[in-house]
XYZ file of C-alpha atoms in Angstrom:
580
model
C 14.684 -17.707 -27.375
C 11.537 -17.824 -25.041
C 8.173 -18.838 -26.534
C 5.529 -16.316 -25.938
C 1.893 -17.061 -26.298
C -0.048 -14.160 -25.014
C -3.167 -13.304 -26.746
C -1.619 -9.844 -27.952
C 1.540 -11.428 -29.278
C 2.440 -10.763 -32.864
C 5.440 -10.754 -35.166
C 7.394 -7.641 -34.923
C 7.477 -5.893 -38.328
C 11.090 -5.437 -39.403
C 12.554 -7.405 -36.521
C 13.586 -10.933 -37.729
C 12.407 -13.685 -35.496
C 11.075 -11.481 -32.919
C 7.746 -11.891 -31.018
C 6.007 -8.815 -29.591
C 3.654 -8.660 -26.717
C 1.646 -5.421 -26.593
C 0.445 -3.608 -23.497
C 0.287 0.037 -22.166
C 3.298 2.044 -21.999
C 4.215 4.103 -19.036
C 7.053 6.845 -19.562
C 9.347 7.368 -22.513
C 12.358 5.069 -22.260
C 13.376 2.164 -24.405
C 15.779 -0.568 -22.949
C 17.070 -4.076 -23.866
C 17.901 -6.580 -21.081
C 17.313 -9.943 -19.843
C 14.066 -10.816 -18.012
C 13.957 -11.480 -14.351
C 10.493 -12.989 -13.178
C 9.325 -12.122 -9.749
C 9.015 -15.079 -7.482
C 5.315 -16.259 -7.549
C 3.071 -16.666 -4.448
C 3.768 -19.912 -2.633
C 1.610 -22.680 -3.836
C 0.977 -25.017 -0.696
C -2.019 -27.003 0.486
C -4.488 -25.523 2.984
C -3.503 -27.874 5.567
C 0.201 -27.450 5.127
C 2.053 -27.634 8.423
C 3.298 -24.595 10.130
C 7.093 -24.864 10.646
C 9.240 -23.365 13.415
C 12.857 -23.502 12.566
C 12.085 -26.231 9.985
C 10.119 -28.454 12.212
C 6.288 -28.888 12.499
C 4.945 -26.618 15.216
C 3.175 -28.330 18.158
C -0.756 -27.651 18.525
C 0.065 -25.269 21.204
C 2.688 -23.203 18.943
C 0.628 -22.760 15.873
C -1.279 -19.767 16.979
C 1.711 -18.000 18.196
C 3.646 -18.775 15.096
C 0.791 -17.323 12.883
C 0.720 -14.104 15.011
C 4.576 -13.843 14.916
C 4.433 -14.209 11.098
C 2.007 -11.235 10.671
C 3.907 -9.189 12.971
C 7.177 -9.999 11.386
C 5.706 -9.272 7.901
C 4.539 -6.135 9.257
C 7.739 -4.986 10.685
C 9.678 -5.612 7.518
C 7.147 -3.622 5.505
C 7.674 -0.749 7.798
C 11.278 -0.965 7.523
C 11.033 -1.154 3.816
C 8.741 1.979 3.983
C 11.420 3.816 5.721
C 13.924 3.256 3.002
C 11.381 3.792 0.152
C 11.207 7.051 -1.923
C 8.062 9.396 -2.224
C 4.727 7.779 -2.855
C 6.099 4.368 -2.324
C 6.854 4.984 1.224
C 3.196 5.932 2.009
C 1.858 2.864 0.004
C 4.164 0.473 2.009
C 3.281 1.931 5.260
C -0.291 1.452 4.379
C 0.365 -2.151 3.526
C 2.224 -2.801 6.714
C -0.787 -1.468 8.499
C -2.736 -4.311 6.626
C -0.465 -6.963 7.942
C -0.775 -5.336 11.498
C -4.706 -5.010 11.385
C -5.998 -6.676 14.523
C -9.230 -7.726 12.613
C -7.590 -9.420 9.939
C -5.459 -11.523 12.385
C -8.401 -12.137 14.683
C -10.552 -13.506 11.938
C -7.701 -15.774 10.869
C -7.224 -17.045 14.378
C -11.021 -17.591 14.812
C -10.922 -19.866 11.702
C -8.067 -21.690 13.155
C -9.906 -22.300 16.312
C -12.804 -23.631 14.409
C -10.480 -26.205 12.852
C -9.030 -24.779 9.589
C -5.424 -25.033 8.872
C -3.375 -21.880 9.137
C -2.735 -21.675 5.308
C -6.358 -22.260 4.673
C -7.604 -19.707 7.281
C -5.355 -17.082 6.058
C -6.402 -17.747 2.303
C -10.247 -17.648 3.132
C -10.010 -14.661 5.297
C -7.917 -12.570 2.800
C -10.409 -13.677 0.048
C -13.212 -12.266 2.254
C -11.395 -9.038 2.834
C -10.444 -8.781 -0.799
C -14.141 -9.192 -1.883
C -15.194 -6.433 0.528
C -12.512 -4.093 -0.823
C -13.477 -4.713 -4.335
C -17.161 -4.152 -3.462
C -16.266 -0.822 -1.933
C -14.356 0.229 -4.889
C -11.927 3.299 -5.323
C -8.916 3.180 -3.119
C -9.911 0.130 -1.292
C -10.259 -1.942 -4.498
C -6.771 -0.739 -5.587
C -5.271 -2.087 -2.271
C -6.436 -5.674 -3.044
C -2.953 -6.536 -4.607
C -1.347 -5.181 -1.461
C -3.638 -7.364 0.735
C -2.764 -10.406 -1.320
C 0.922 -9.700 -1.048
C 0.402 -9.654 2.873
C -1.243 -13.045 2.522
C 1.519 -14.603 0.374
C 4.333 -13.207 2.659
C 2.687 -14.667 5.625
C 2.042 -17.955 4.377
C 5.640 -18.128 2.857
C 6.829 -17.277 6.429
C 4.914 -19.865 8.400
C 5.764 -22.673 5.846
C 9.389 -21.811 5.805
C 9.492 -20.704 2.126
C 11.358 -17.827 0.623
C 9.465 -14.764 0.477
C 7.614 -14.241 -2.792
C 8.722 -11.230 -4.835
C 11.770 -9.945 -6.774
C 14.991 -12.116 -6.807
C 18.425 -10.855 -6.185
C 19.558 -9.292 -9.337
C 23.129 -9.977 -10.407
C 22.893 -7.878 -13.807
C 20.793 -5.186 -15.002
C 17.466 -6.812 -15.801
C 13.978 -6.292 -16.974
C 11.775 -7.022 -13.962
C 8.594 -9.009 -14.945
C 5.515 -9.942 -12.963
C 1.957 -10.617 -12.787
C 1.622 -7.337 -10.851
C 4.129 -5.710 -8.485
C 2.916 -5.099 -4.897
C 4.571 -2.039 -3.421
C 6.341 -4.213 -1.167
C 7.884 -5.930 -4.235
C 8.944 -2.552 -5.802
C 10.536 -1.549 -2.450
C 12.748 -4.658 -2.735
C 14.073 -3.516 -6.253
C 17.856 -2.725 -6.441
C 17.279 0.202 -8.676
C 21.010 0.081 -9.857
C 20.036 -3.427 -11.594
C 16.493 -2.553 -12.946
C 16.241 -1.490 -16.535
C 12.372 -1.539 -16.648
C 9.271 -3.058 -15.394
C 6.753 -5.226 -17.305
C 3.374 -6.554 -15.807
C 0.452 -8.546 -17.077
C -2.019 -6.755 -14.668
C -2.135 -3.208 -13.286
C -3.296 -0.199 -15.349
C -1.600 3.240 -16.262
C -2.998 4.807 -13.083
C -2.215 1.789 -10.863
C 0.498 1.723 -8.140
C 3.169 0.233 -10.314
C 2.742 2.685 -12.943
C 2.940 5.530 -10.478
C 6.184 4.300 -8.959
C 7.762 3.563 -12.036
C 7.043 7.097 -13.367
C 8.219 8.383 -10.166
C 11.415 6.356 -10.375
C 11.758 7.202 -14.179
C 11.960 3.517 -15.148
C 10.443 2.442 -18.612
C 7.229 0.398 -17.775
C 4.668 -1.500 -19.850
C 1.531 -2.690 -17.891
C -1.424 -4.975 -18.992
C 1.097 -6.995 -21.134
C -0.615 -10.313 -21.768
C 1.948 -13.234 -21.934
C 4.648 -11.465 -20.017
C 4.936 -14.024 -17.252
C 5.448 -16.835 -19.842
C 8.777 -15.213 -20.693
C 11.664 -17.391 -19.352
C 14.166 -15.969 -16.959
C 17.140 -14.622 -18.759
C 15.614 -14.133 -22.348
C 16.514 -10.853 -23.637
C 13.663 -8.399 -24.515
C 13.290 -4.927 -25.584
C 10.823 -2.772 -23.682
C 9.470 0.174 -25.396
C 7.499 2.365 -23.133
C 6.605 4.721 -25.705
C 4.824 2.287 -28.043
C 3.805 0.026 -24.994
C 5.805 -2.963 -26.816
C 7.769 -5.773 -25.372
C 9.898 -7.539 -28.223
C 11.613 -10.785 -27.599
C 15.000 -11.340 -28.778
C 15.242 -8.079 -30.549
C 17.410 -7.673 -33.588
C 20.136 -5.296 -34.431
C 17.862 -2.884 -36.114
C 15.632 -2.422 -32.987
C 18.849 -2.153 -30.588
C 20.184 0.508 -33.091
C 16.871 2.332 -32.707
C 16.961 2.214 -29.014
C 20.467 3.569 -28.918
C 19.385 6.376 -31.338
C 16.595 7.367 -28.936
C 18.799 7.044 -26.001
C 21.131 9.577 -27.278
C 18.247 11.928 -28.114
C 16.792 11.455 -24.540
C 20.200 12.405 -23.186
C 20.463 15.478 -25.424
C 16.990 16.529 -23.973
C 18.312 16.077 -20.503
C 21.401 18.075 -21.060
C 19.157 21.068 -22.000
C 18.679 22.794 -18.632
C 17.492 26.142 -19.935
C 14.047 27.536 -18.509
C 10.951 26.349 -20.223
C 9.949 28.531 -23.311
C 8.388 28.604 -26.770
C 10.744 29.160 -29.765
C 9.925 32.930 -29.549
C 10.687 33.221 -25.761
C 7.169 32.883 -24.119
C 8.109 31.520 -20.663
C 6.472 28.326 -19.321
C 7.371 27.186 -15.847
C 8.355 23.422 -15.776
C 7.968 22.111 -12.409
C 8.222 18.798 -10.517
C 5.550 16.813 -8.779
C 6.592 15.395 -5.244
C 5.200 13.717 -2.277
C 7.759 13.877 0.469
C 10.804 15.780 1.677
C 13.084 13.059 0.347
C 11.414 13.712 -3.136
C 12.406 17.364 -2.871
C 16.045 16.382 -1.853
C 16.398 14.553 -5.215
C 15.383 17.699 -7.059
C 18.207 19.695 -5.593
C 20.472 19.248 -8.636
C 17.371 18.903 -11.236
C 16.811 21.445 -13.742
C 13.095 21.715 -12.696
C 12.072 25.371 -11.867
C 10.478 24.287 -8.793
C 7.672 22.185 -7.339
C 4.194 22.676 -8.810
C 2.565 20.181 -6.658
C 3.643 18.891 -3.177
C 0.977 16.230 -2.237
C 1.166 16.635 1.673
C -1.225 13.658 2.088
C 1.637 11.389 2.067
C 2.500 12.742 5.440
C -0.969 11.958 6.605
C -1.969 8.508 5.075
C -0.117 5.998 7.240
C -1.019 7.794 10.536
C -3.884 6.802 12.970
C -3.736 10.429 14.214
C -3.040 13.584 12.446
C 0.639 14.745 12.628
C 1.333 17.630 14.901
C 1.963 21.157 13.771
C 5.624 20.762 14.649
C 6.118 17.559 12.724
C 4.524 19.191 9.708
C 6.347 22.346 9.938
C 9.448 20.277 10.057
C 8.649 18.488 6.741
C 7.559 21.675 5.131
C 10.797 23.538 6.115
C 12.829 20.590 4.833
C 11.098 20.792 1.372
C 11.646 24.642 1.103
C 15.230 24.304 1.996
C 15.850 21.633 -0.681
C 14.266 23.801 -3.393
C 16.399 26.704 -1.961
C 14.275 29.422 -3.041
C 12.740 27.911 -6.181
C 8.934 27.932 -6.409
C 7.118 25.387 -4.090
C 3.323 24.810 -4.274
C 1.960 22.970 -1.469
C -1.313 21.488 -1.798
C -3.311 21.087 1.452
C -4.670 17.679 2.456
C -6.385 16.172 -0.306
C -7.880 13.137 1.574
C -11.115 11.234 1.281
C -12.566 9.201 -1.580
C -9.682 7.269 -2.939
C -7.314 8.521 -0.202
C -9.209 7.670 3.173
C -7.508 8.743 6.409
C -7.792 6.405 9.368
C -8.819 9.429 11.603
C -11.150 11.238 9.238
C -12.512 8.512 6.963
C -16.418 8.949 6.244
C -17.098 5.088 5.937
C -20.885 5.678 5.541
C -20.579 7.817 2.407
C -22.543 6.293 -0.424
C -20.450 8.250 -3.211
C -17.057 9.090 -1.601
C -15.747 10.804 -4.754
C -18.628 13.058 -4.368
C -18.353 13.375 -0.676
C -16.413 14.874 2.250
C -12.900 14.955 0.414
C -10.157 17.446 -0.184
C -10.969 20.987 1.143
C -14.438 19.748 1.980
C -13.030 18.199 5.258
C -13.218 21.827 6.751
C -16.893 20.966 7.036
C -16.232 18.088 9.546
C -12.633 18.512 10.764
C -11.729 22.166 10.364
C -8.570 21.545 12.807
C -6.742 19.621 9.936
C -6.658 22.762 7.523
C -5.917 25.128 10.335
C -2.933 23.028 11.627
C -1.683 22.552 8.234
C -1.809 26.159 7.344
C -0.151 26.997 10.787
C 2.659 24.580 10.107
C 3.265 26.038 6.534
C 3.381 29.531 8.028
C 5.889 28.339 10.766
C 8.078 26.840 8.085
C 8.261 30.099 6.186
C 9.247 31.883 9.341
C 11.847 29.206 10.187
C 13.416 29.234 6.620
C 12.685 32.772 5.321
C 11.301 31.175 2.164
C 7.911 31.989 0.805
C 5.655 29.005 -0.213
C 2.788 28.754 -2.418
C -0.362 27.130 -0.958
C -3.366 25.736 -2.698
C -6.582 24.044 -1.556
C -7.953 20.926 -3.443
C -11.477 20.176 -4.547
C -12.722 23.784 -4.524
C -16.155 24.203 -6.231
C -17.279 27.573 -5.623
C -15.830 31.174 -5.564
C -17.094 31.309 -1.826
C -14.964 28.299 -1.023
C -11.981 29.921 -2.440
C -12.613 33.028 -0.678
C -12.906 31.062 2.640
C -9.636 29.368 1.910
C -7.722 32.409 1.100
C -8.836 34.258 4.140
C -7.826 31.291 6.322
C -4.374 31.018 4.768
C -3.679 34.813 4.776
C -4.861 34.824 8.326
C -1.840 32.651 9.158
C 0.399 35.063 7.141
C 0.648 33.044 3.869
C 0.752 35.478 0.948
C 0.554 33.265 -2.348
C -2.743 31.462 -2.107
C -4.374 29.498 -4.793
C -6.831 26.526 -5.400
C -7.159 23.611 -7.587
C -9.582 23.547 -10.555
C -10.702 19.872 -10.682
C -14.465 20.289 -10.635
C -16.365 21.502 -13.766
C -18.151 24.082 -11.589
C -14.693 25.790 -10.816
C -13.554 25.983 -14.330
C -16.820 27.386 -15.503
C -16.464 30.147 -12.792
C -12.556 30.449 -12.872
C -12.535 34.098 -13.234
C -14.754 34.731 -10.221
C -12.527 32.275 -8.323
C -9.392 33.856 -9.621
C -10.783 37.090 -8.131
C -10.455 35.524 -4.747
C -7.005 34.006 -4.913
C -3.541 34.543 -6.544
C -3.343 31.520 -8.927
C -5.209 28.208 -9.804
C -3.768 24.924 -10.879
C -5.720 22.254 -12.957
C -5.925 18.685 -11.872
C -6.879 17.042 -15.229
C -7.396 13.620 -13.838
C -10.285 14.746 -11.412
C -11.376 17.096 -13.868
C -11.960 14.463 -16.416
C -13.427 12.151 -13.729
C -16.002 14.790 -12.982
C -16.575 16.332 -16.375
C -17.134 12.691 -17.847
C -18.995 11.022 -14.695
C -16.403 8.326 -14.824
C -14.589 6.765 -11.939
C -10.981 7.354 -12.546
C -9.941 4.183 -10.893
C -12.136 2.112 -13.466
C -10.081 0.859 -16.445
C -12.943 0.066 -18.489
C -13.864 3.693 -18.641
C -10.134 4.741 -19.785
C -11.598 6.168 -22.921
C -13.845 8.558 -21.238
C -11.082 9.639 -18.741
C -8.783 10.700 -21.437
C -7.647 14.163 -21.030
C -7.797 14.680 -24.908
C -11.717 14.401 -24.525
C -13.147 17.746 -26.017
C -15.162 18.636 -23.052
C -12.051 18.297 -20.828
C -10.079 20.472 -23.097
C -12.903 23.031 -23.217
C -12.799 23.273 -19.387
C -9.118 23.573 -19.416
C -9.227 26.271 -22.173
C -11.853 28.220 -20.266
C -9.772 28.293 -17.119
C -6.697 29.295 -18.879
C -8.713 32.195 -20.691
C -9.847 33.333 -17.247
C -6.108 33.522 -16.116
C -5.310 35.519 -19.197
C -8.119 37.940 -18.789
C -7.272 38.642 -15.068
C -3.428 38.446 -15.404
C -3.105 35.493 -13.068
C -1.190 32.289 -13.326
C -2.823 29.107 -14.486
C -0.874 25.850 -13.980
C -1.639 22.252 -14.855
C -0.166 19.661 -12.186
C -1.791 16.526 -13.563
C 0.240 14.021 -15.343
C -1.259 15.211 -18.584
C 1.303 17.864 -18.336
C 4.042 15.212 -18.834
C 2.636 14.462 -22.341
C 4.984 16.341 -24.672
C 2.057 16.669 -27.182
C -0.569 17.536 -24.906
C 1.679 20.078 -23.167
C 1.745 21.920 -26.493
C -1.948 22.245 -26.201
C -2.085 23.196 -22.675
C 0.577 25.931 -23.563
C -1.364 27.069 -26.426
C -4.547 27.667 -24.324
C -2.618 29.928 -22.105
C -1.357 27.728 -19.170
C 1.604 29.332 -17.665
C 3.140 26.430 -15.715
C 3.249 22.424 -16.382
C 4.059 20.300 -13.284
C 4.918 16.630 -13.768
C 7.311 13.782 -12.685
C 10.733 15.129 -12.900
C 11.817 12.688 -15.611
C 9.169 13.890 -17.934
C 10.553 17.503 -18.013
C 13.442 17.143 -20.590
C 11.020 15.889 -23.473
C 8.363 18.644 -22.577
C 10.962 21.295 -22.587
C 12.367 20.192 -25.982
C 8.743 19.984 -27.451
C 7.795 23.476 -26.330
C 11.182 25.009 -27.560
C 10.448 24.137 -31.003
C 7.187 25.846 -31.464
C 6.354 29.433 -31.403
C 3.412 31.059 -29.550
C 1.250 31.352 -32.627
C 2.056 27.542 -33.392
C 0.994 26.479 -29.889
C -2.309 28.517 -30.238
C -2.917 26.924 -33.640
C -2.322 23.441 -32.141
C -4.551 24.062 -29.292
C -7.399 25.519 -31.561
C -7.126 22.332 -33.672
C -7.353 20.000 -30.653
C -10.285 21.914 -29.145
C -12.273 21.845 -32.486
C -12.176 18.236 -32.938
C -15.072 15.929 -32.193
C -13.384 13.155 -30.194
C -10.411 12.411 -28.016
C -8.668 10.487 -30.852
C -9.643 13.395 -33.232
C -8.299 15.992 -30.830
C -4.977 14.148 -30.549
C -4.666 13.522 -34.336
C -5.421 17.377 -35.185
C -2.801 18.319 -32.748
C -0.319 15.997 -34.065
C -0.787 17.058 -37.673
C 0.437 20.631 -36.701
C 3.606 19.540 -34.745
C 6.895 20.239 -35.986
C 8.278 17.120 -37.996
C 11.499 17.075 -36.180
C 9.663 16.916 -32.720
C 7.252 14.236 -34.001
C 10.188 12.005 -35.277
C 12.501 12.652 -32.146
C 9.680 11.963 -29.746
C 7.899 9.089 -31.585
C 4.522 11.101 -31.310
């Protein structure tokens, strides 16, 4: 048995001889399997020789070898991007662009010209770029892991070492790492991966997002995880955020019981509804046409959020109308007439575009992002709406379209007019800003539906950067002020008889979903893997019970209090089955 010494380790109650590591769980699964540690970054001296075919390169060959290494790493990342699903494809493509960045390469070569060794030059320059990214915050700060992944891959390449990352897996395993760069995740053989455990990262970081998308149990911020020996058997509990070393028979039996329950949830493919028949649309979130194709045989009732920015993020120029129309048509065909809500470009702030980035904005999250790009680049929205209209004409399938970051009824009116001018008939907007929630009735007067983005709504309601883990308690969707804004929006929808959805990941919480439904939300959109548990939870509560649960949560004075108040009214069988 491996020895674990992480600061959060503790003896597992009821599990003889076991050691537990505590982190933040992502997803619902529980699995048991052997650890496979990800290969660490190469540790070589700054003046290590550059090798070509195993032989030290001559003085006139070093520059070319370093340039070739950057190019090779970029090419491999692009190929991995082409094979990767969904959000991961876009992140990998962005990482490839880092490896191909002429400025990064030029600075490395300049330092080499000044006398630094190749390894030392790469290390110093990447450290300088990483410091700039961290200082910039937001999206760039989150890309530091990817930048260091590029560094490690290039260094391994020039000194003739195996690329760092995930080893070849010969049996189903629990992949453990300090953190996983997207390139590492792309290399995973998903037929051999049971779960992911990392020491770093956060519940909204890229590892968690990708694990959630892939339906893999995951525990992040797990102190001591990298001290686990390869091959030691661990139990990963994504619900509790616990990794148990050398689990006993009792824990294995408990996981088997949970697995059978989860399978029974997945076998239920009936439409989402309360126990007394009130319907709730259960939808999936996607980022690419490939994601849509994977939903073809899924029991989701459609797509509540198609994040179109994945189509734009790795580009140096905007995709053409024809390119966009092709992707939108592919998505509509994959869902074969099921509801598809397309969100227009949500770029800016933590999702900058190379061709539209406002680099001089002092507060990007409060700047030109989302729908506000019409102020500086109106053609982006116009071409996107035109492409969606062409996709409708080509497929004969109607799409729903909505704009992100709407703050006023006037913006909603302008967007609706632009969409309808293209022939699009189902037009909505997102409610992510408190001003929009407060004026939801007036906004709904201009459009056909609204959808709540609870991550951004919490960010703006609580004045807390959603990328800062230190402020996670303020960003909790159970915060009473956030619940008030959601309830006000849902109430407006009930008053005017128009649908109100939630397409943030809060919809995937089977307890919070009861509260949202109780407020009057009509659709819940989430990772497809989260739908079965939410369906099960809703089905075992009546409309009046949902309203009581929602009322109790809203009456609480704190986020933990709101959750506890809701939980106290949940059906005992549901609480036990879902381990709420």
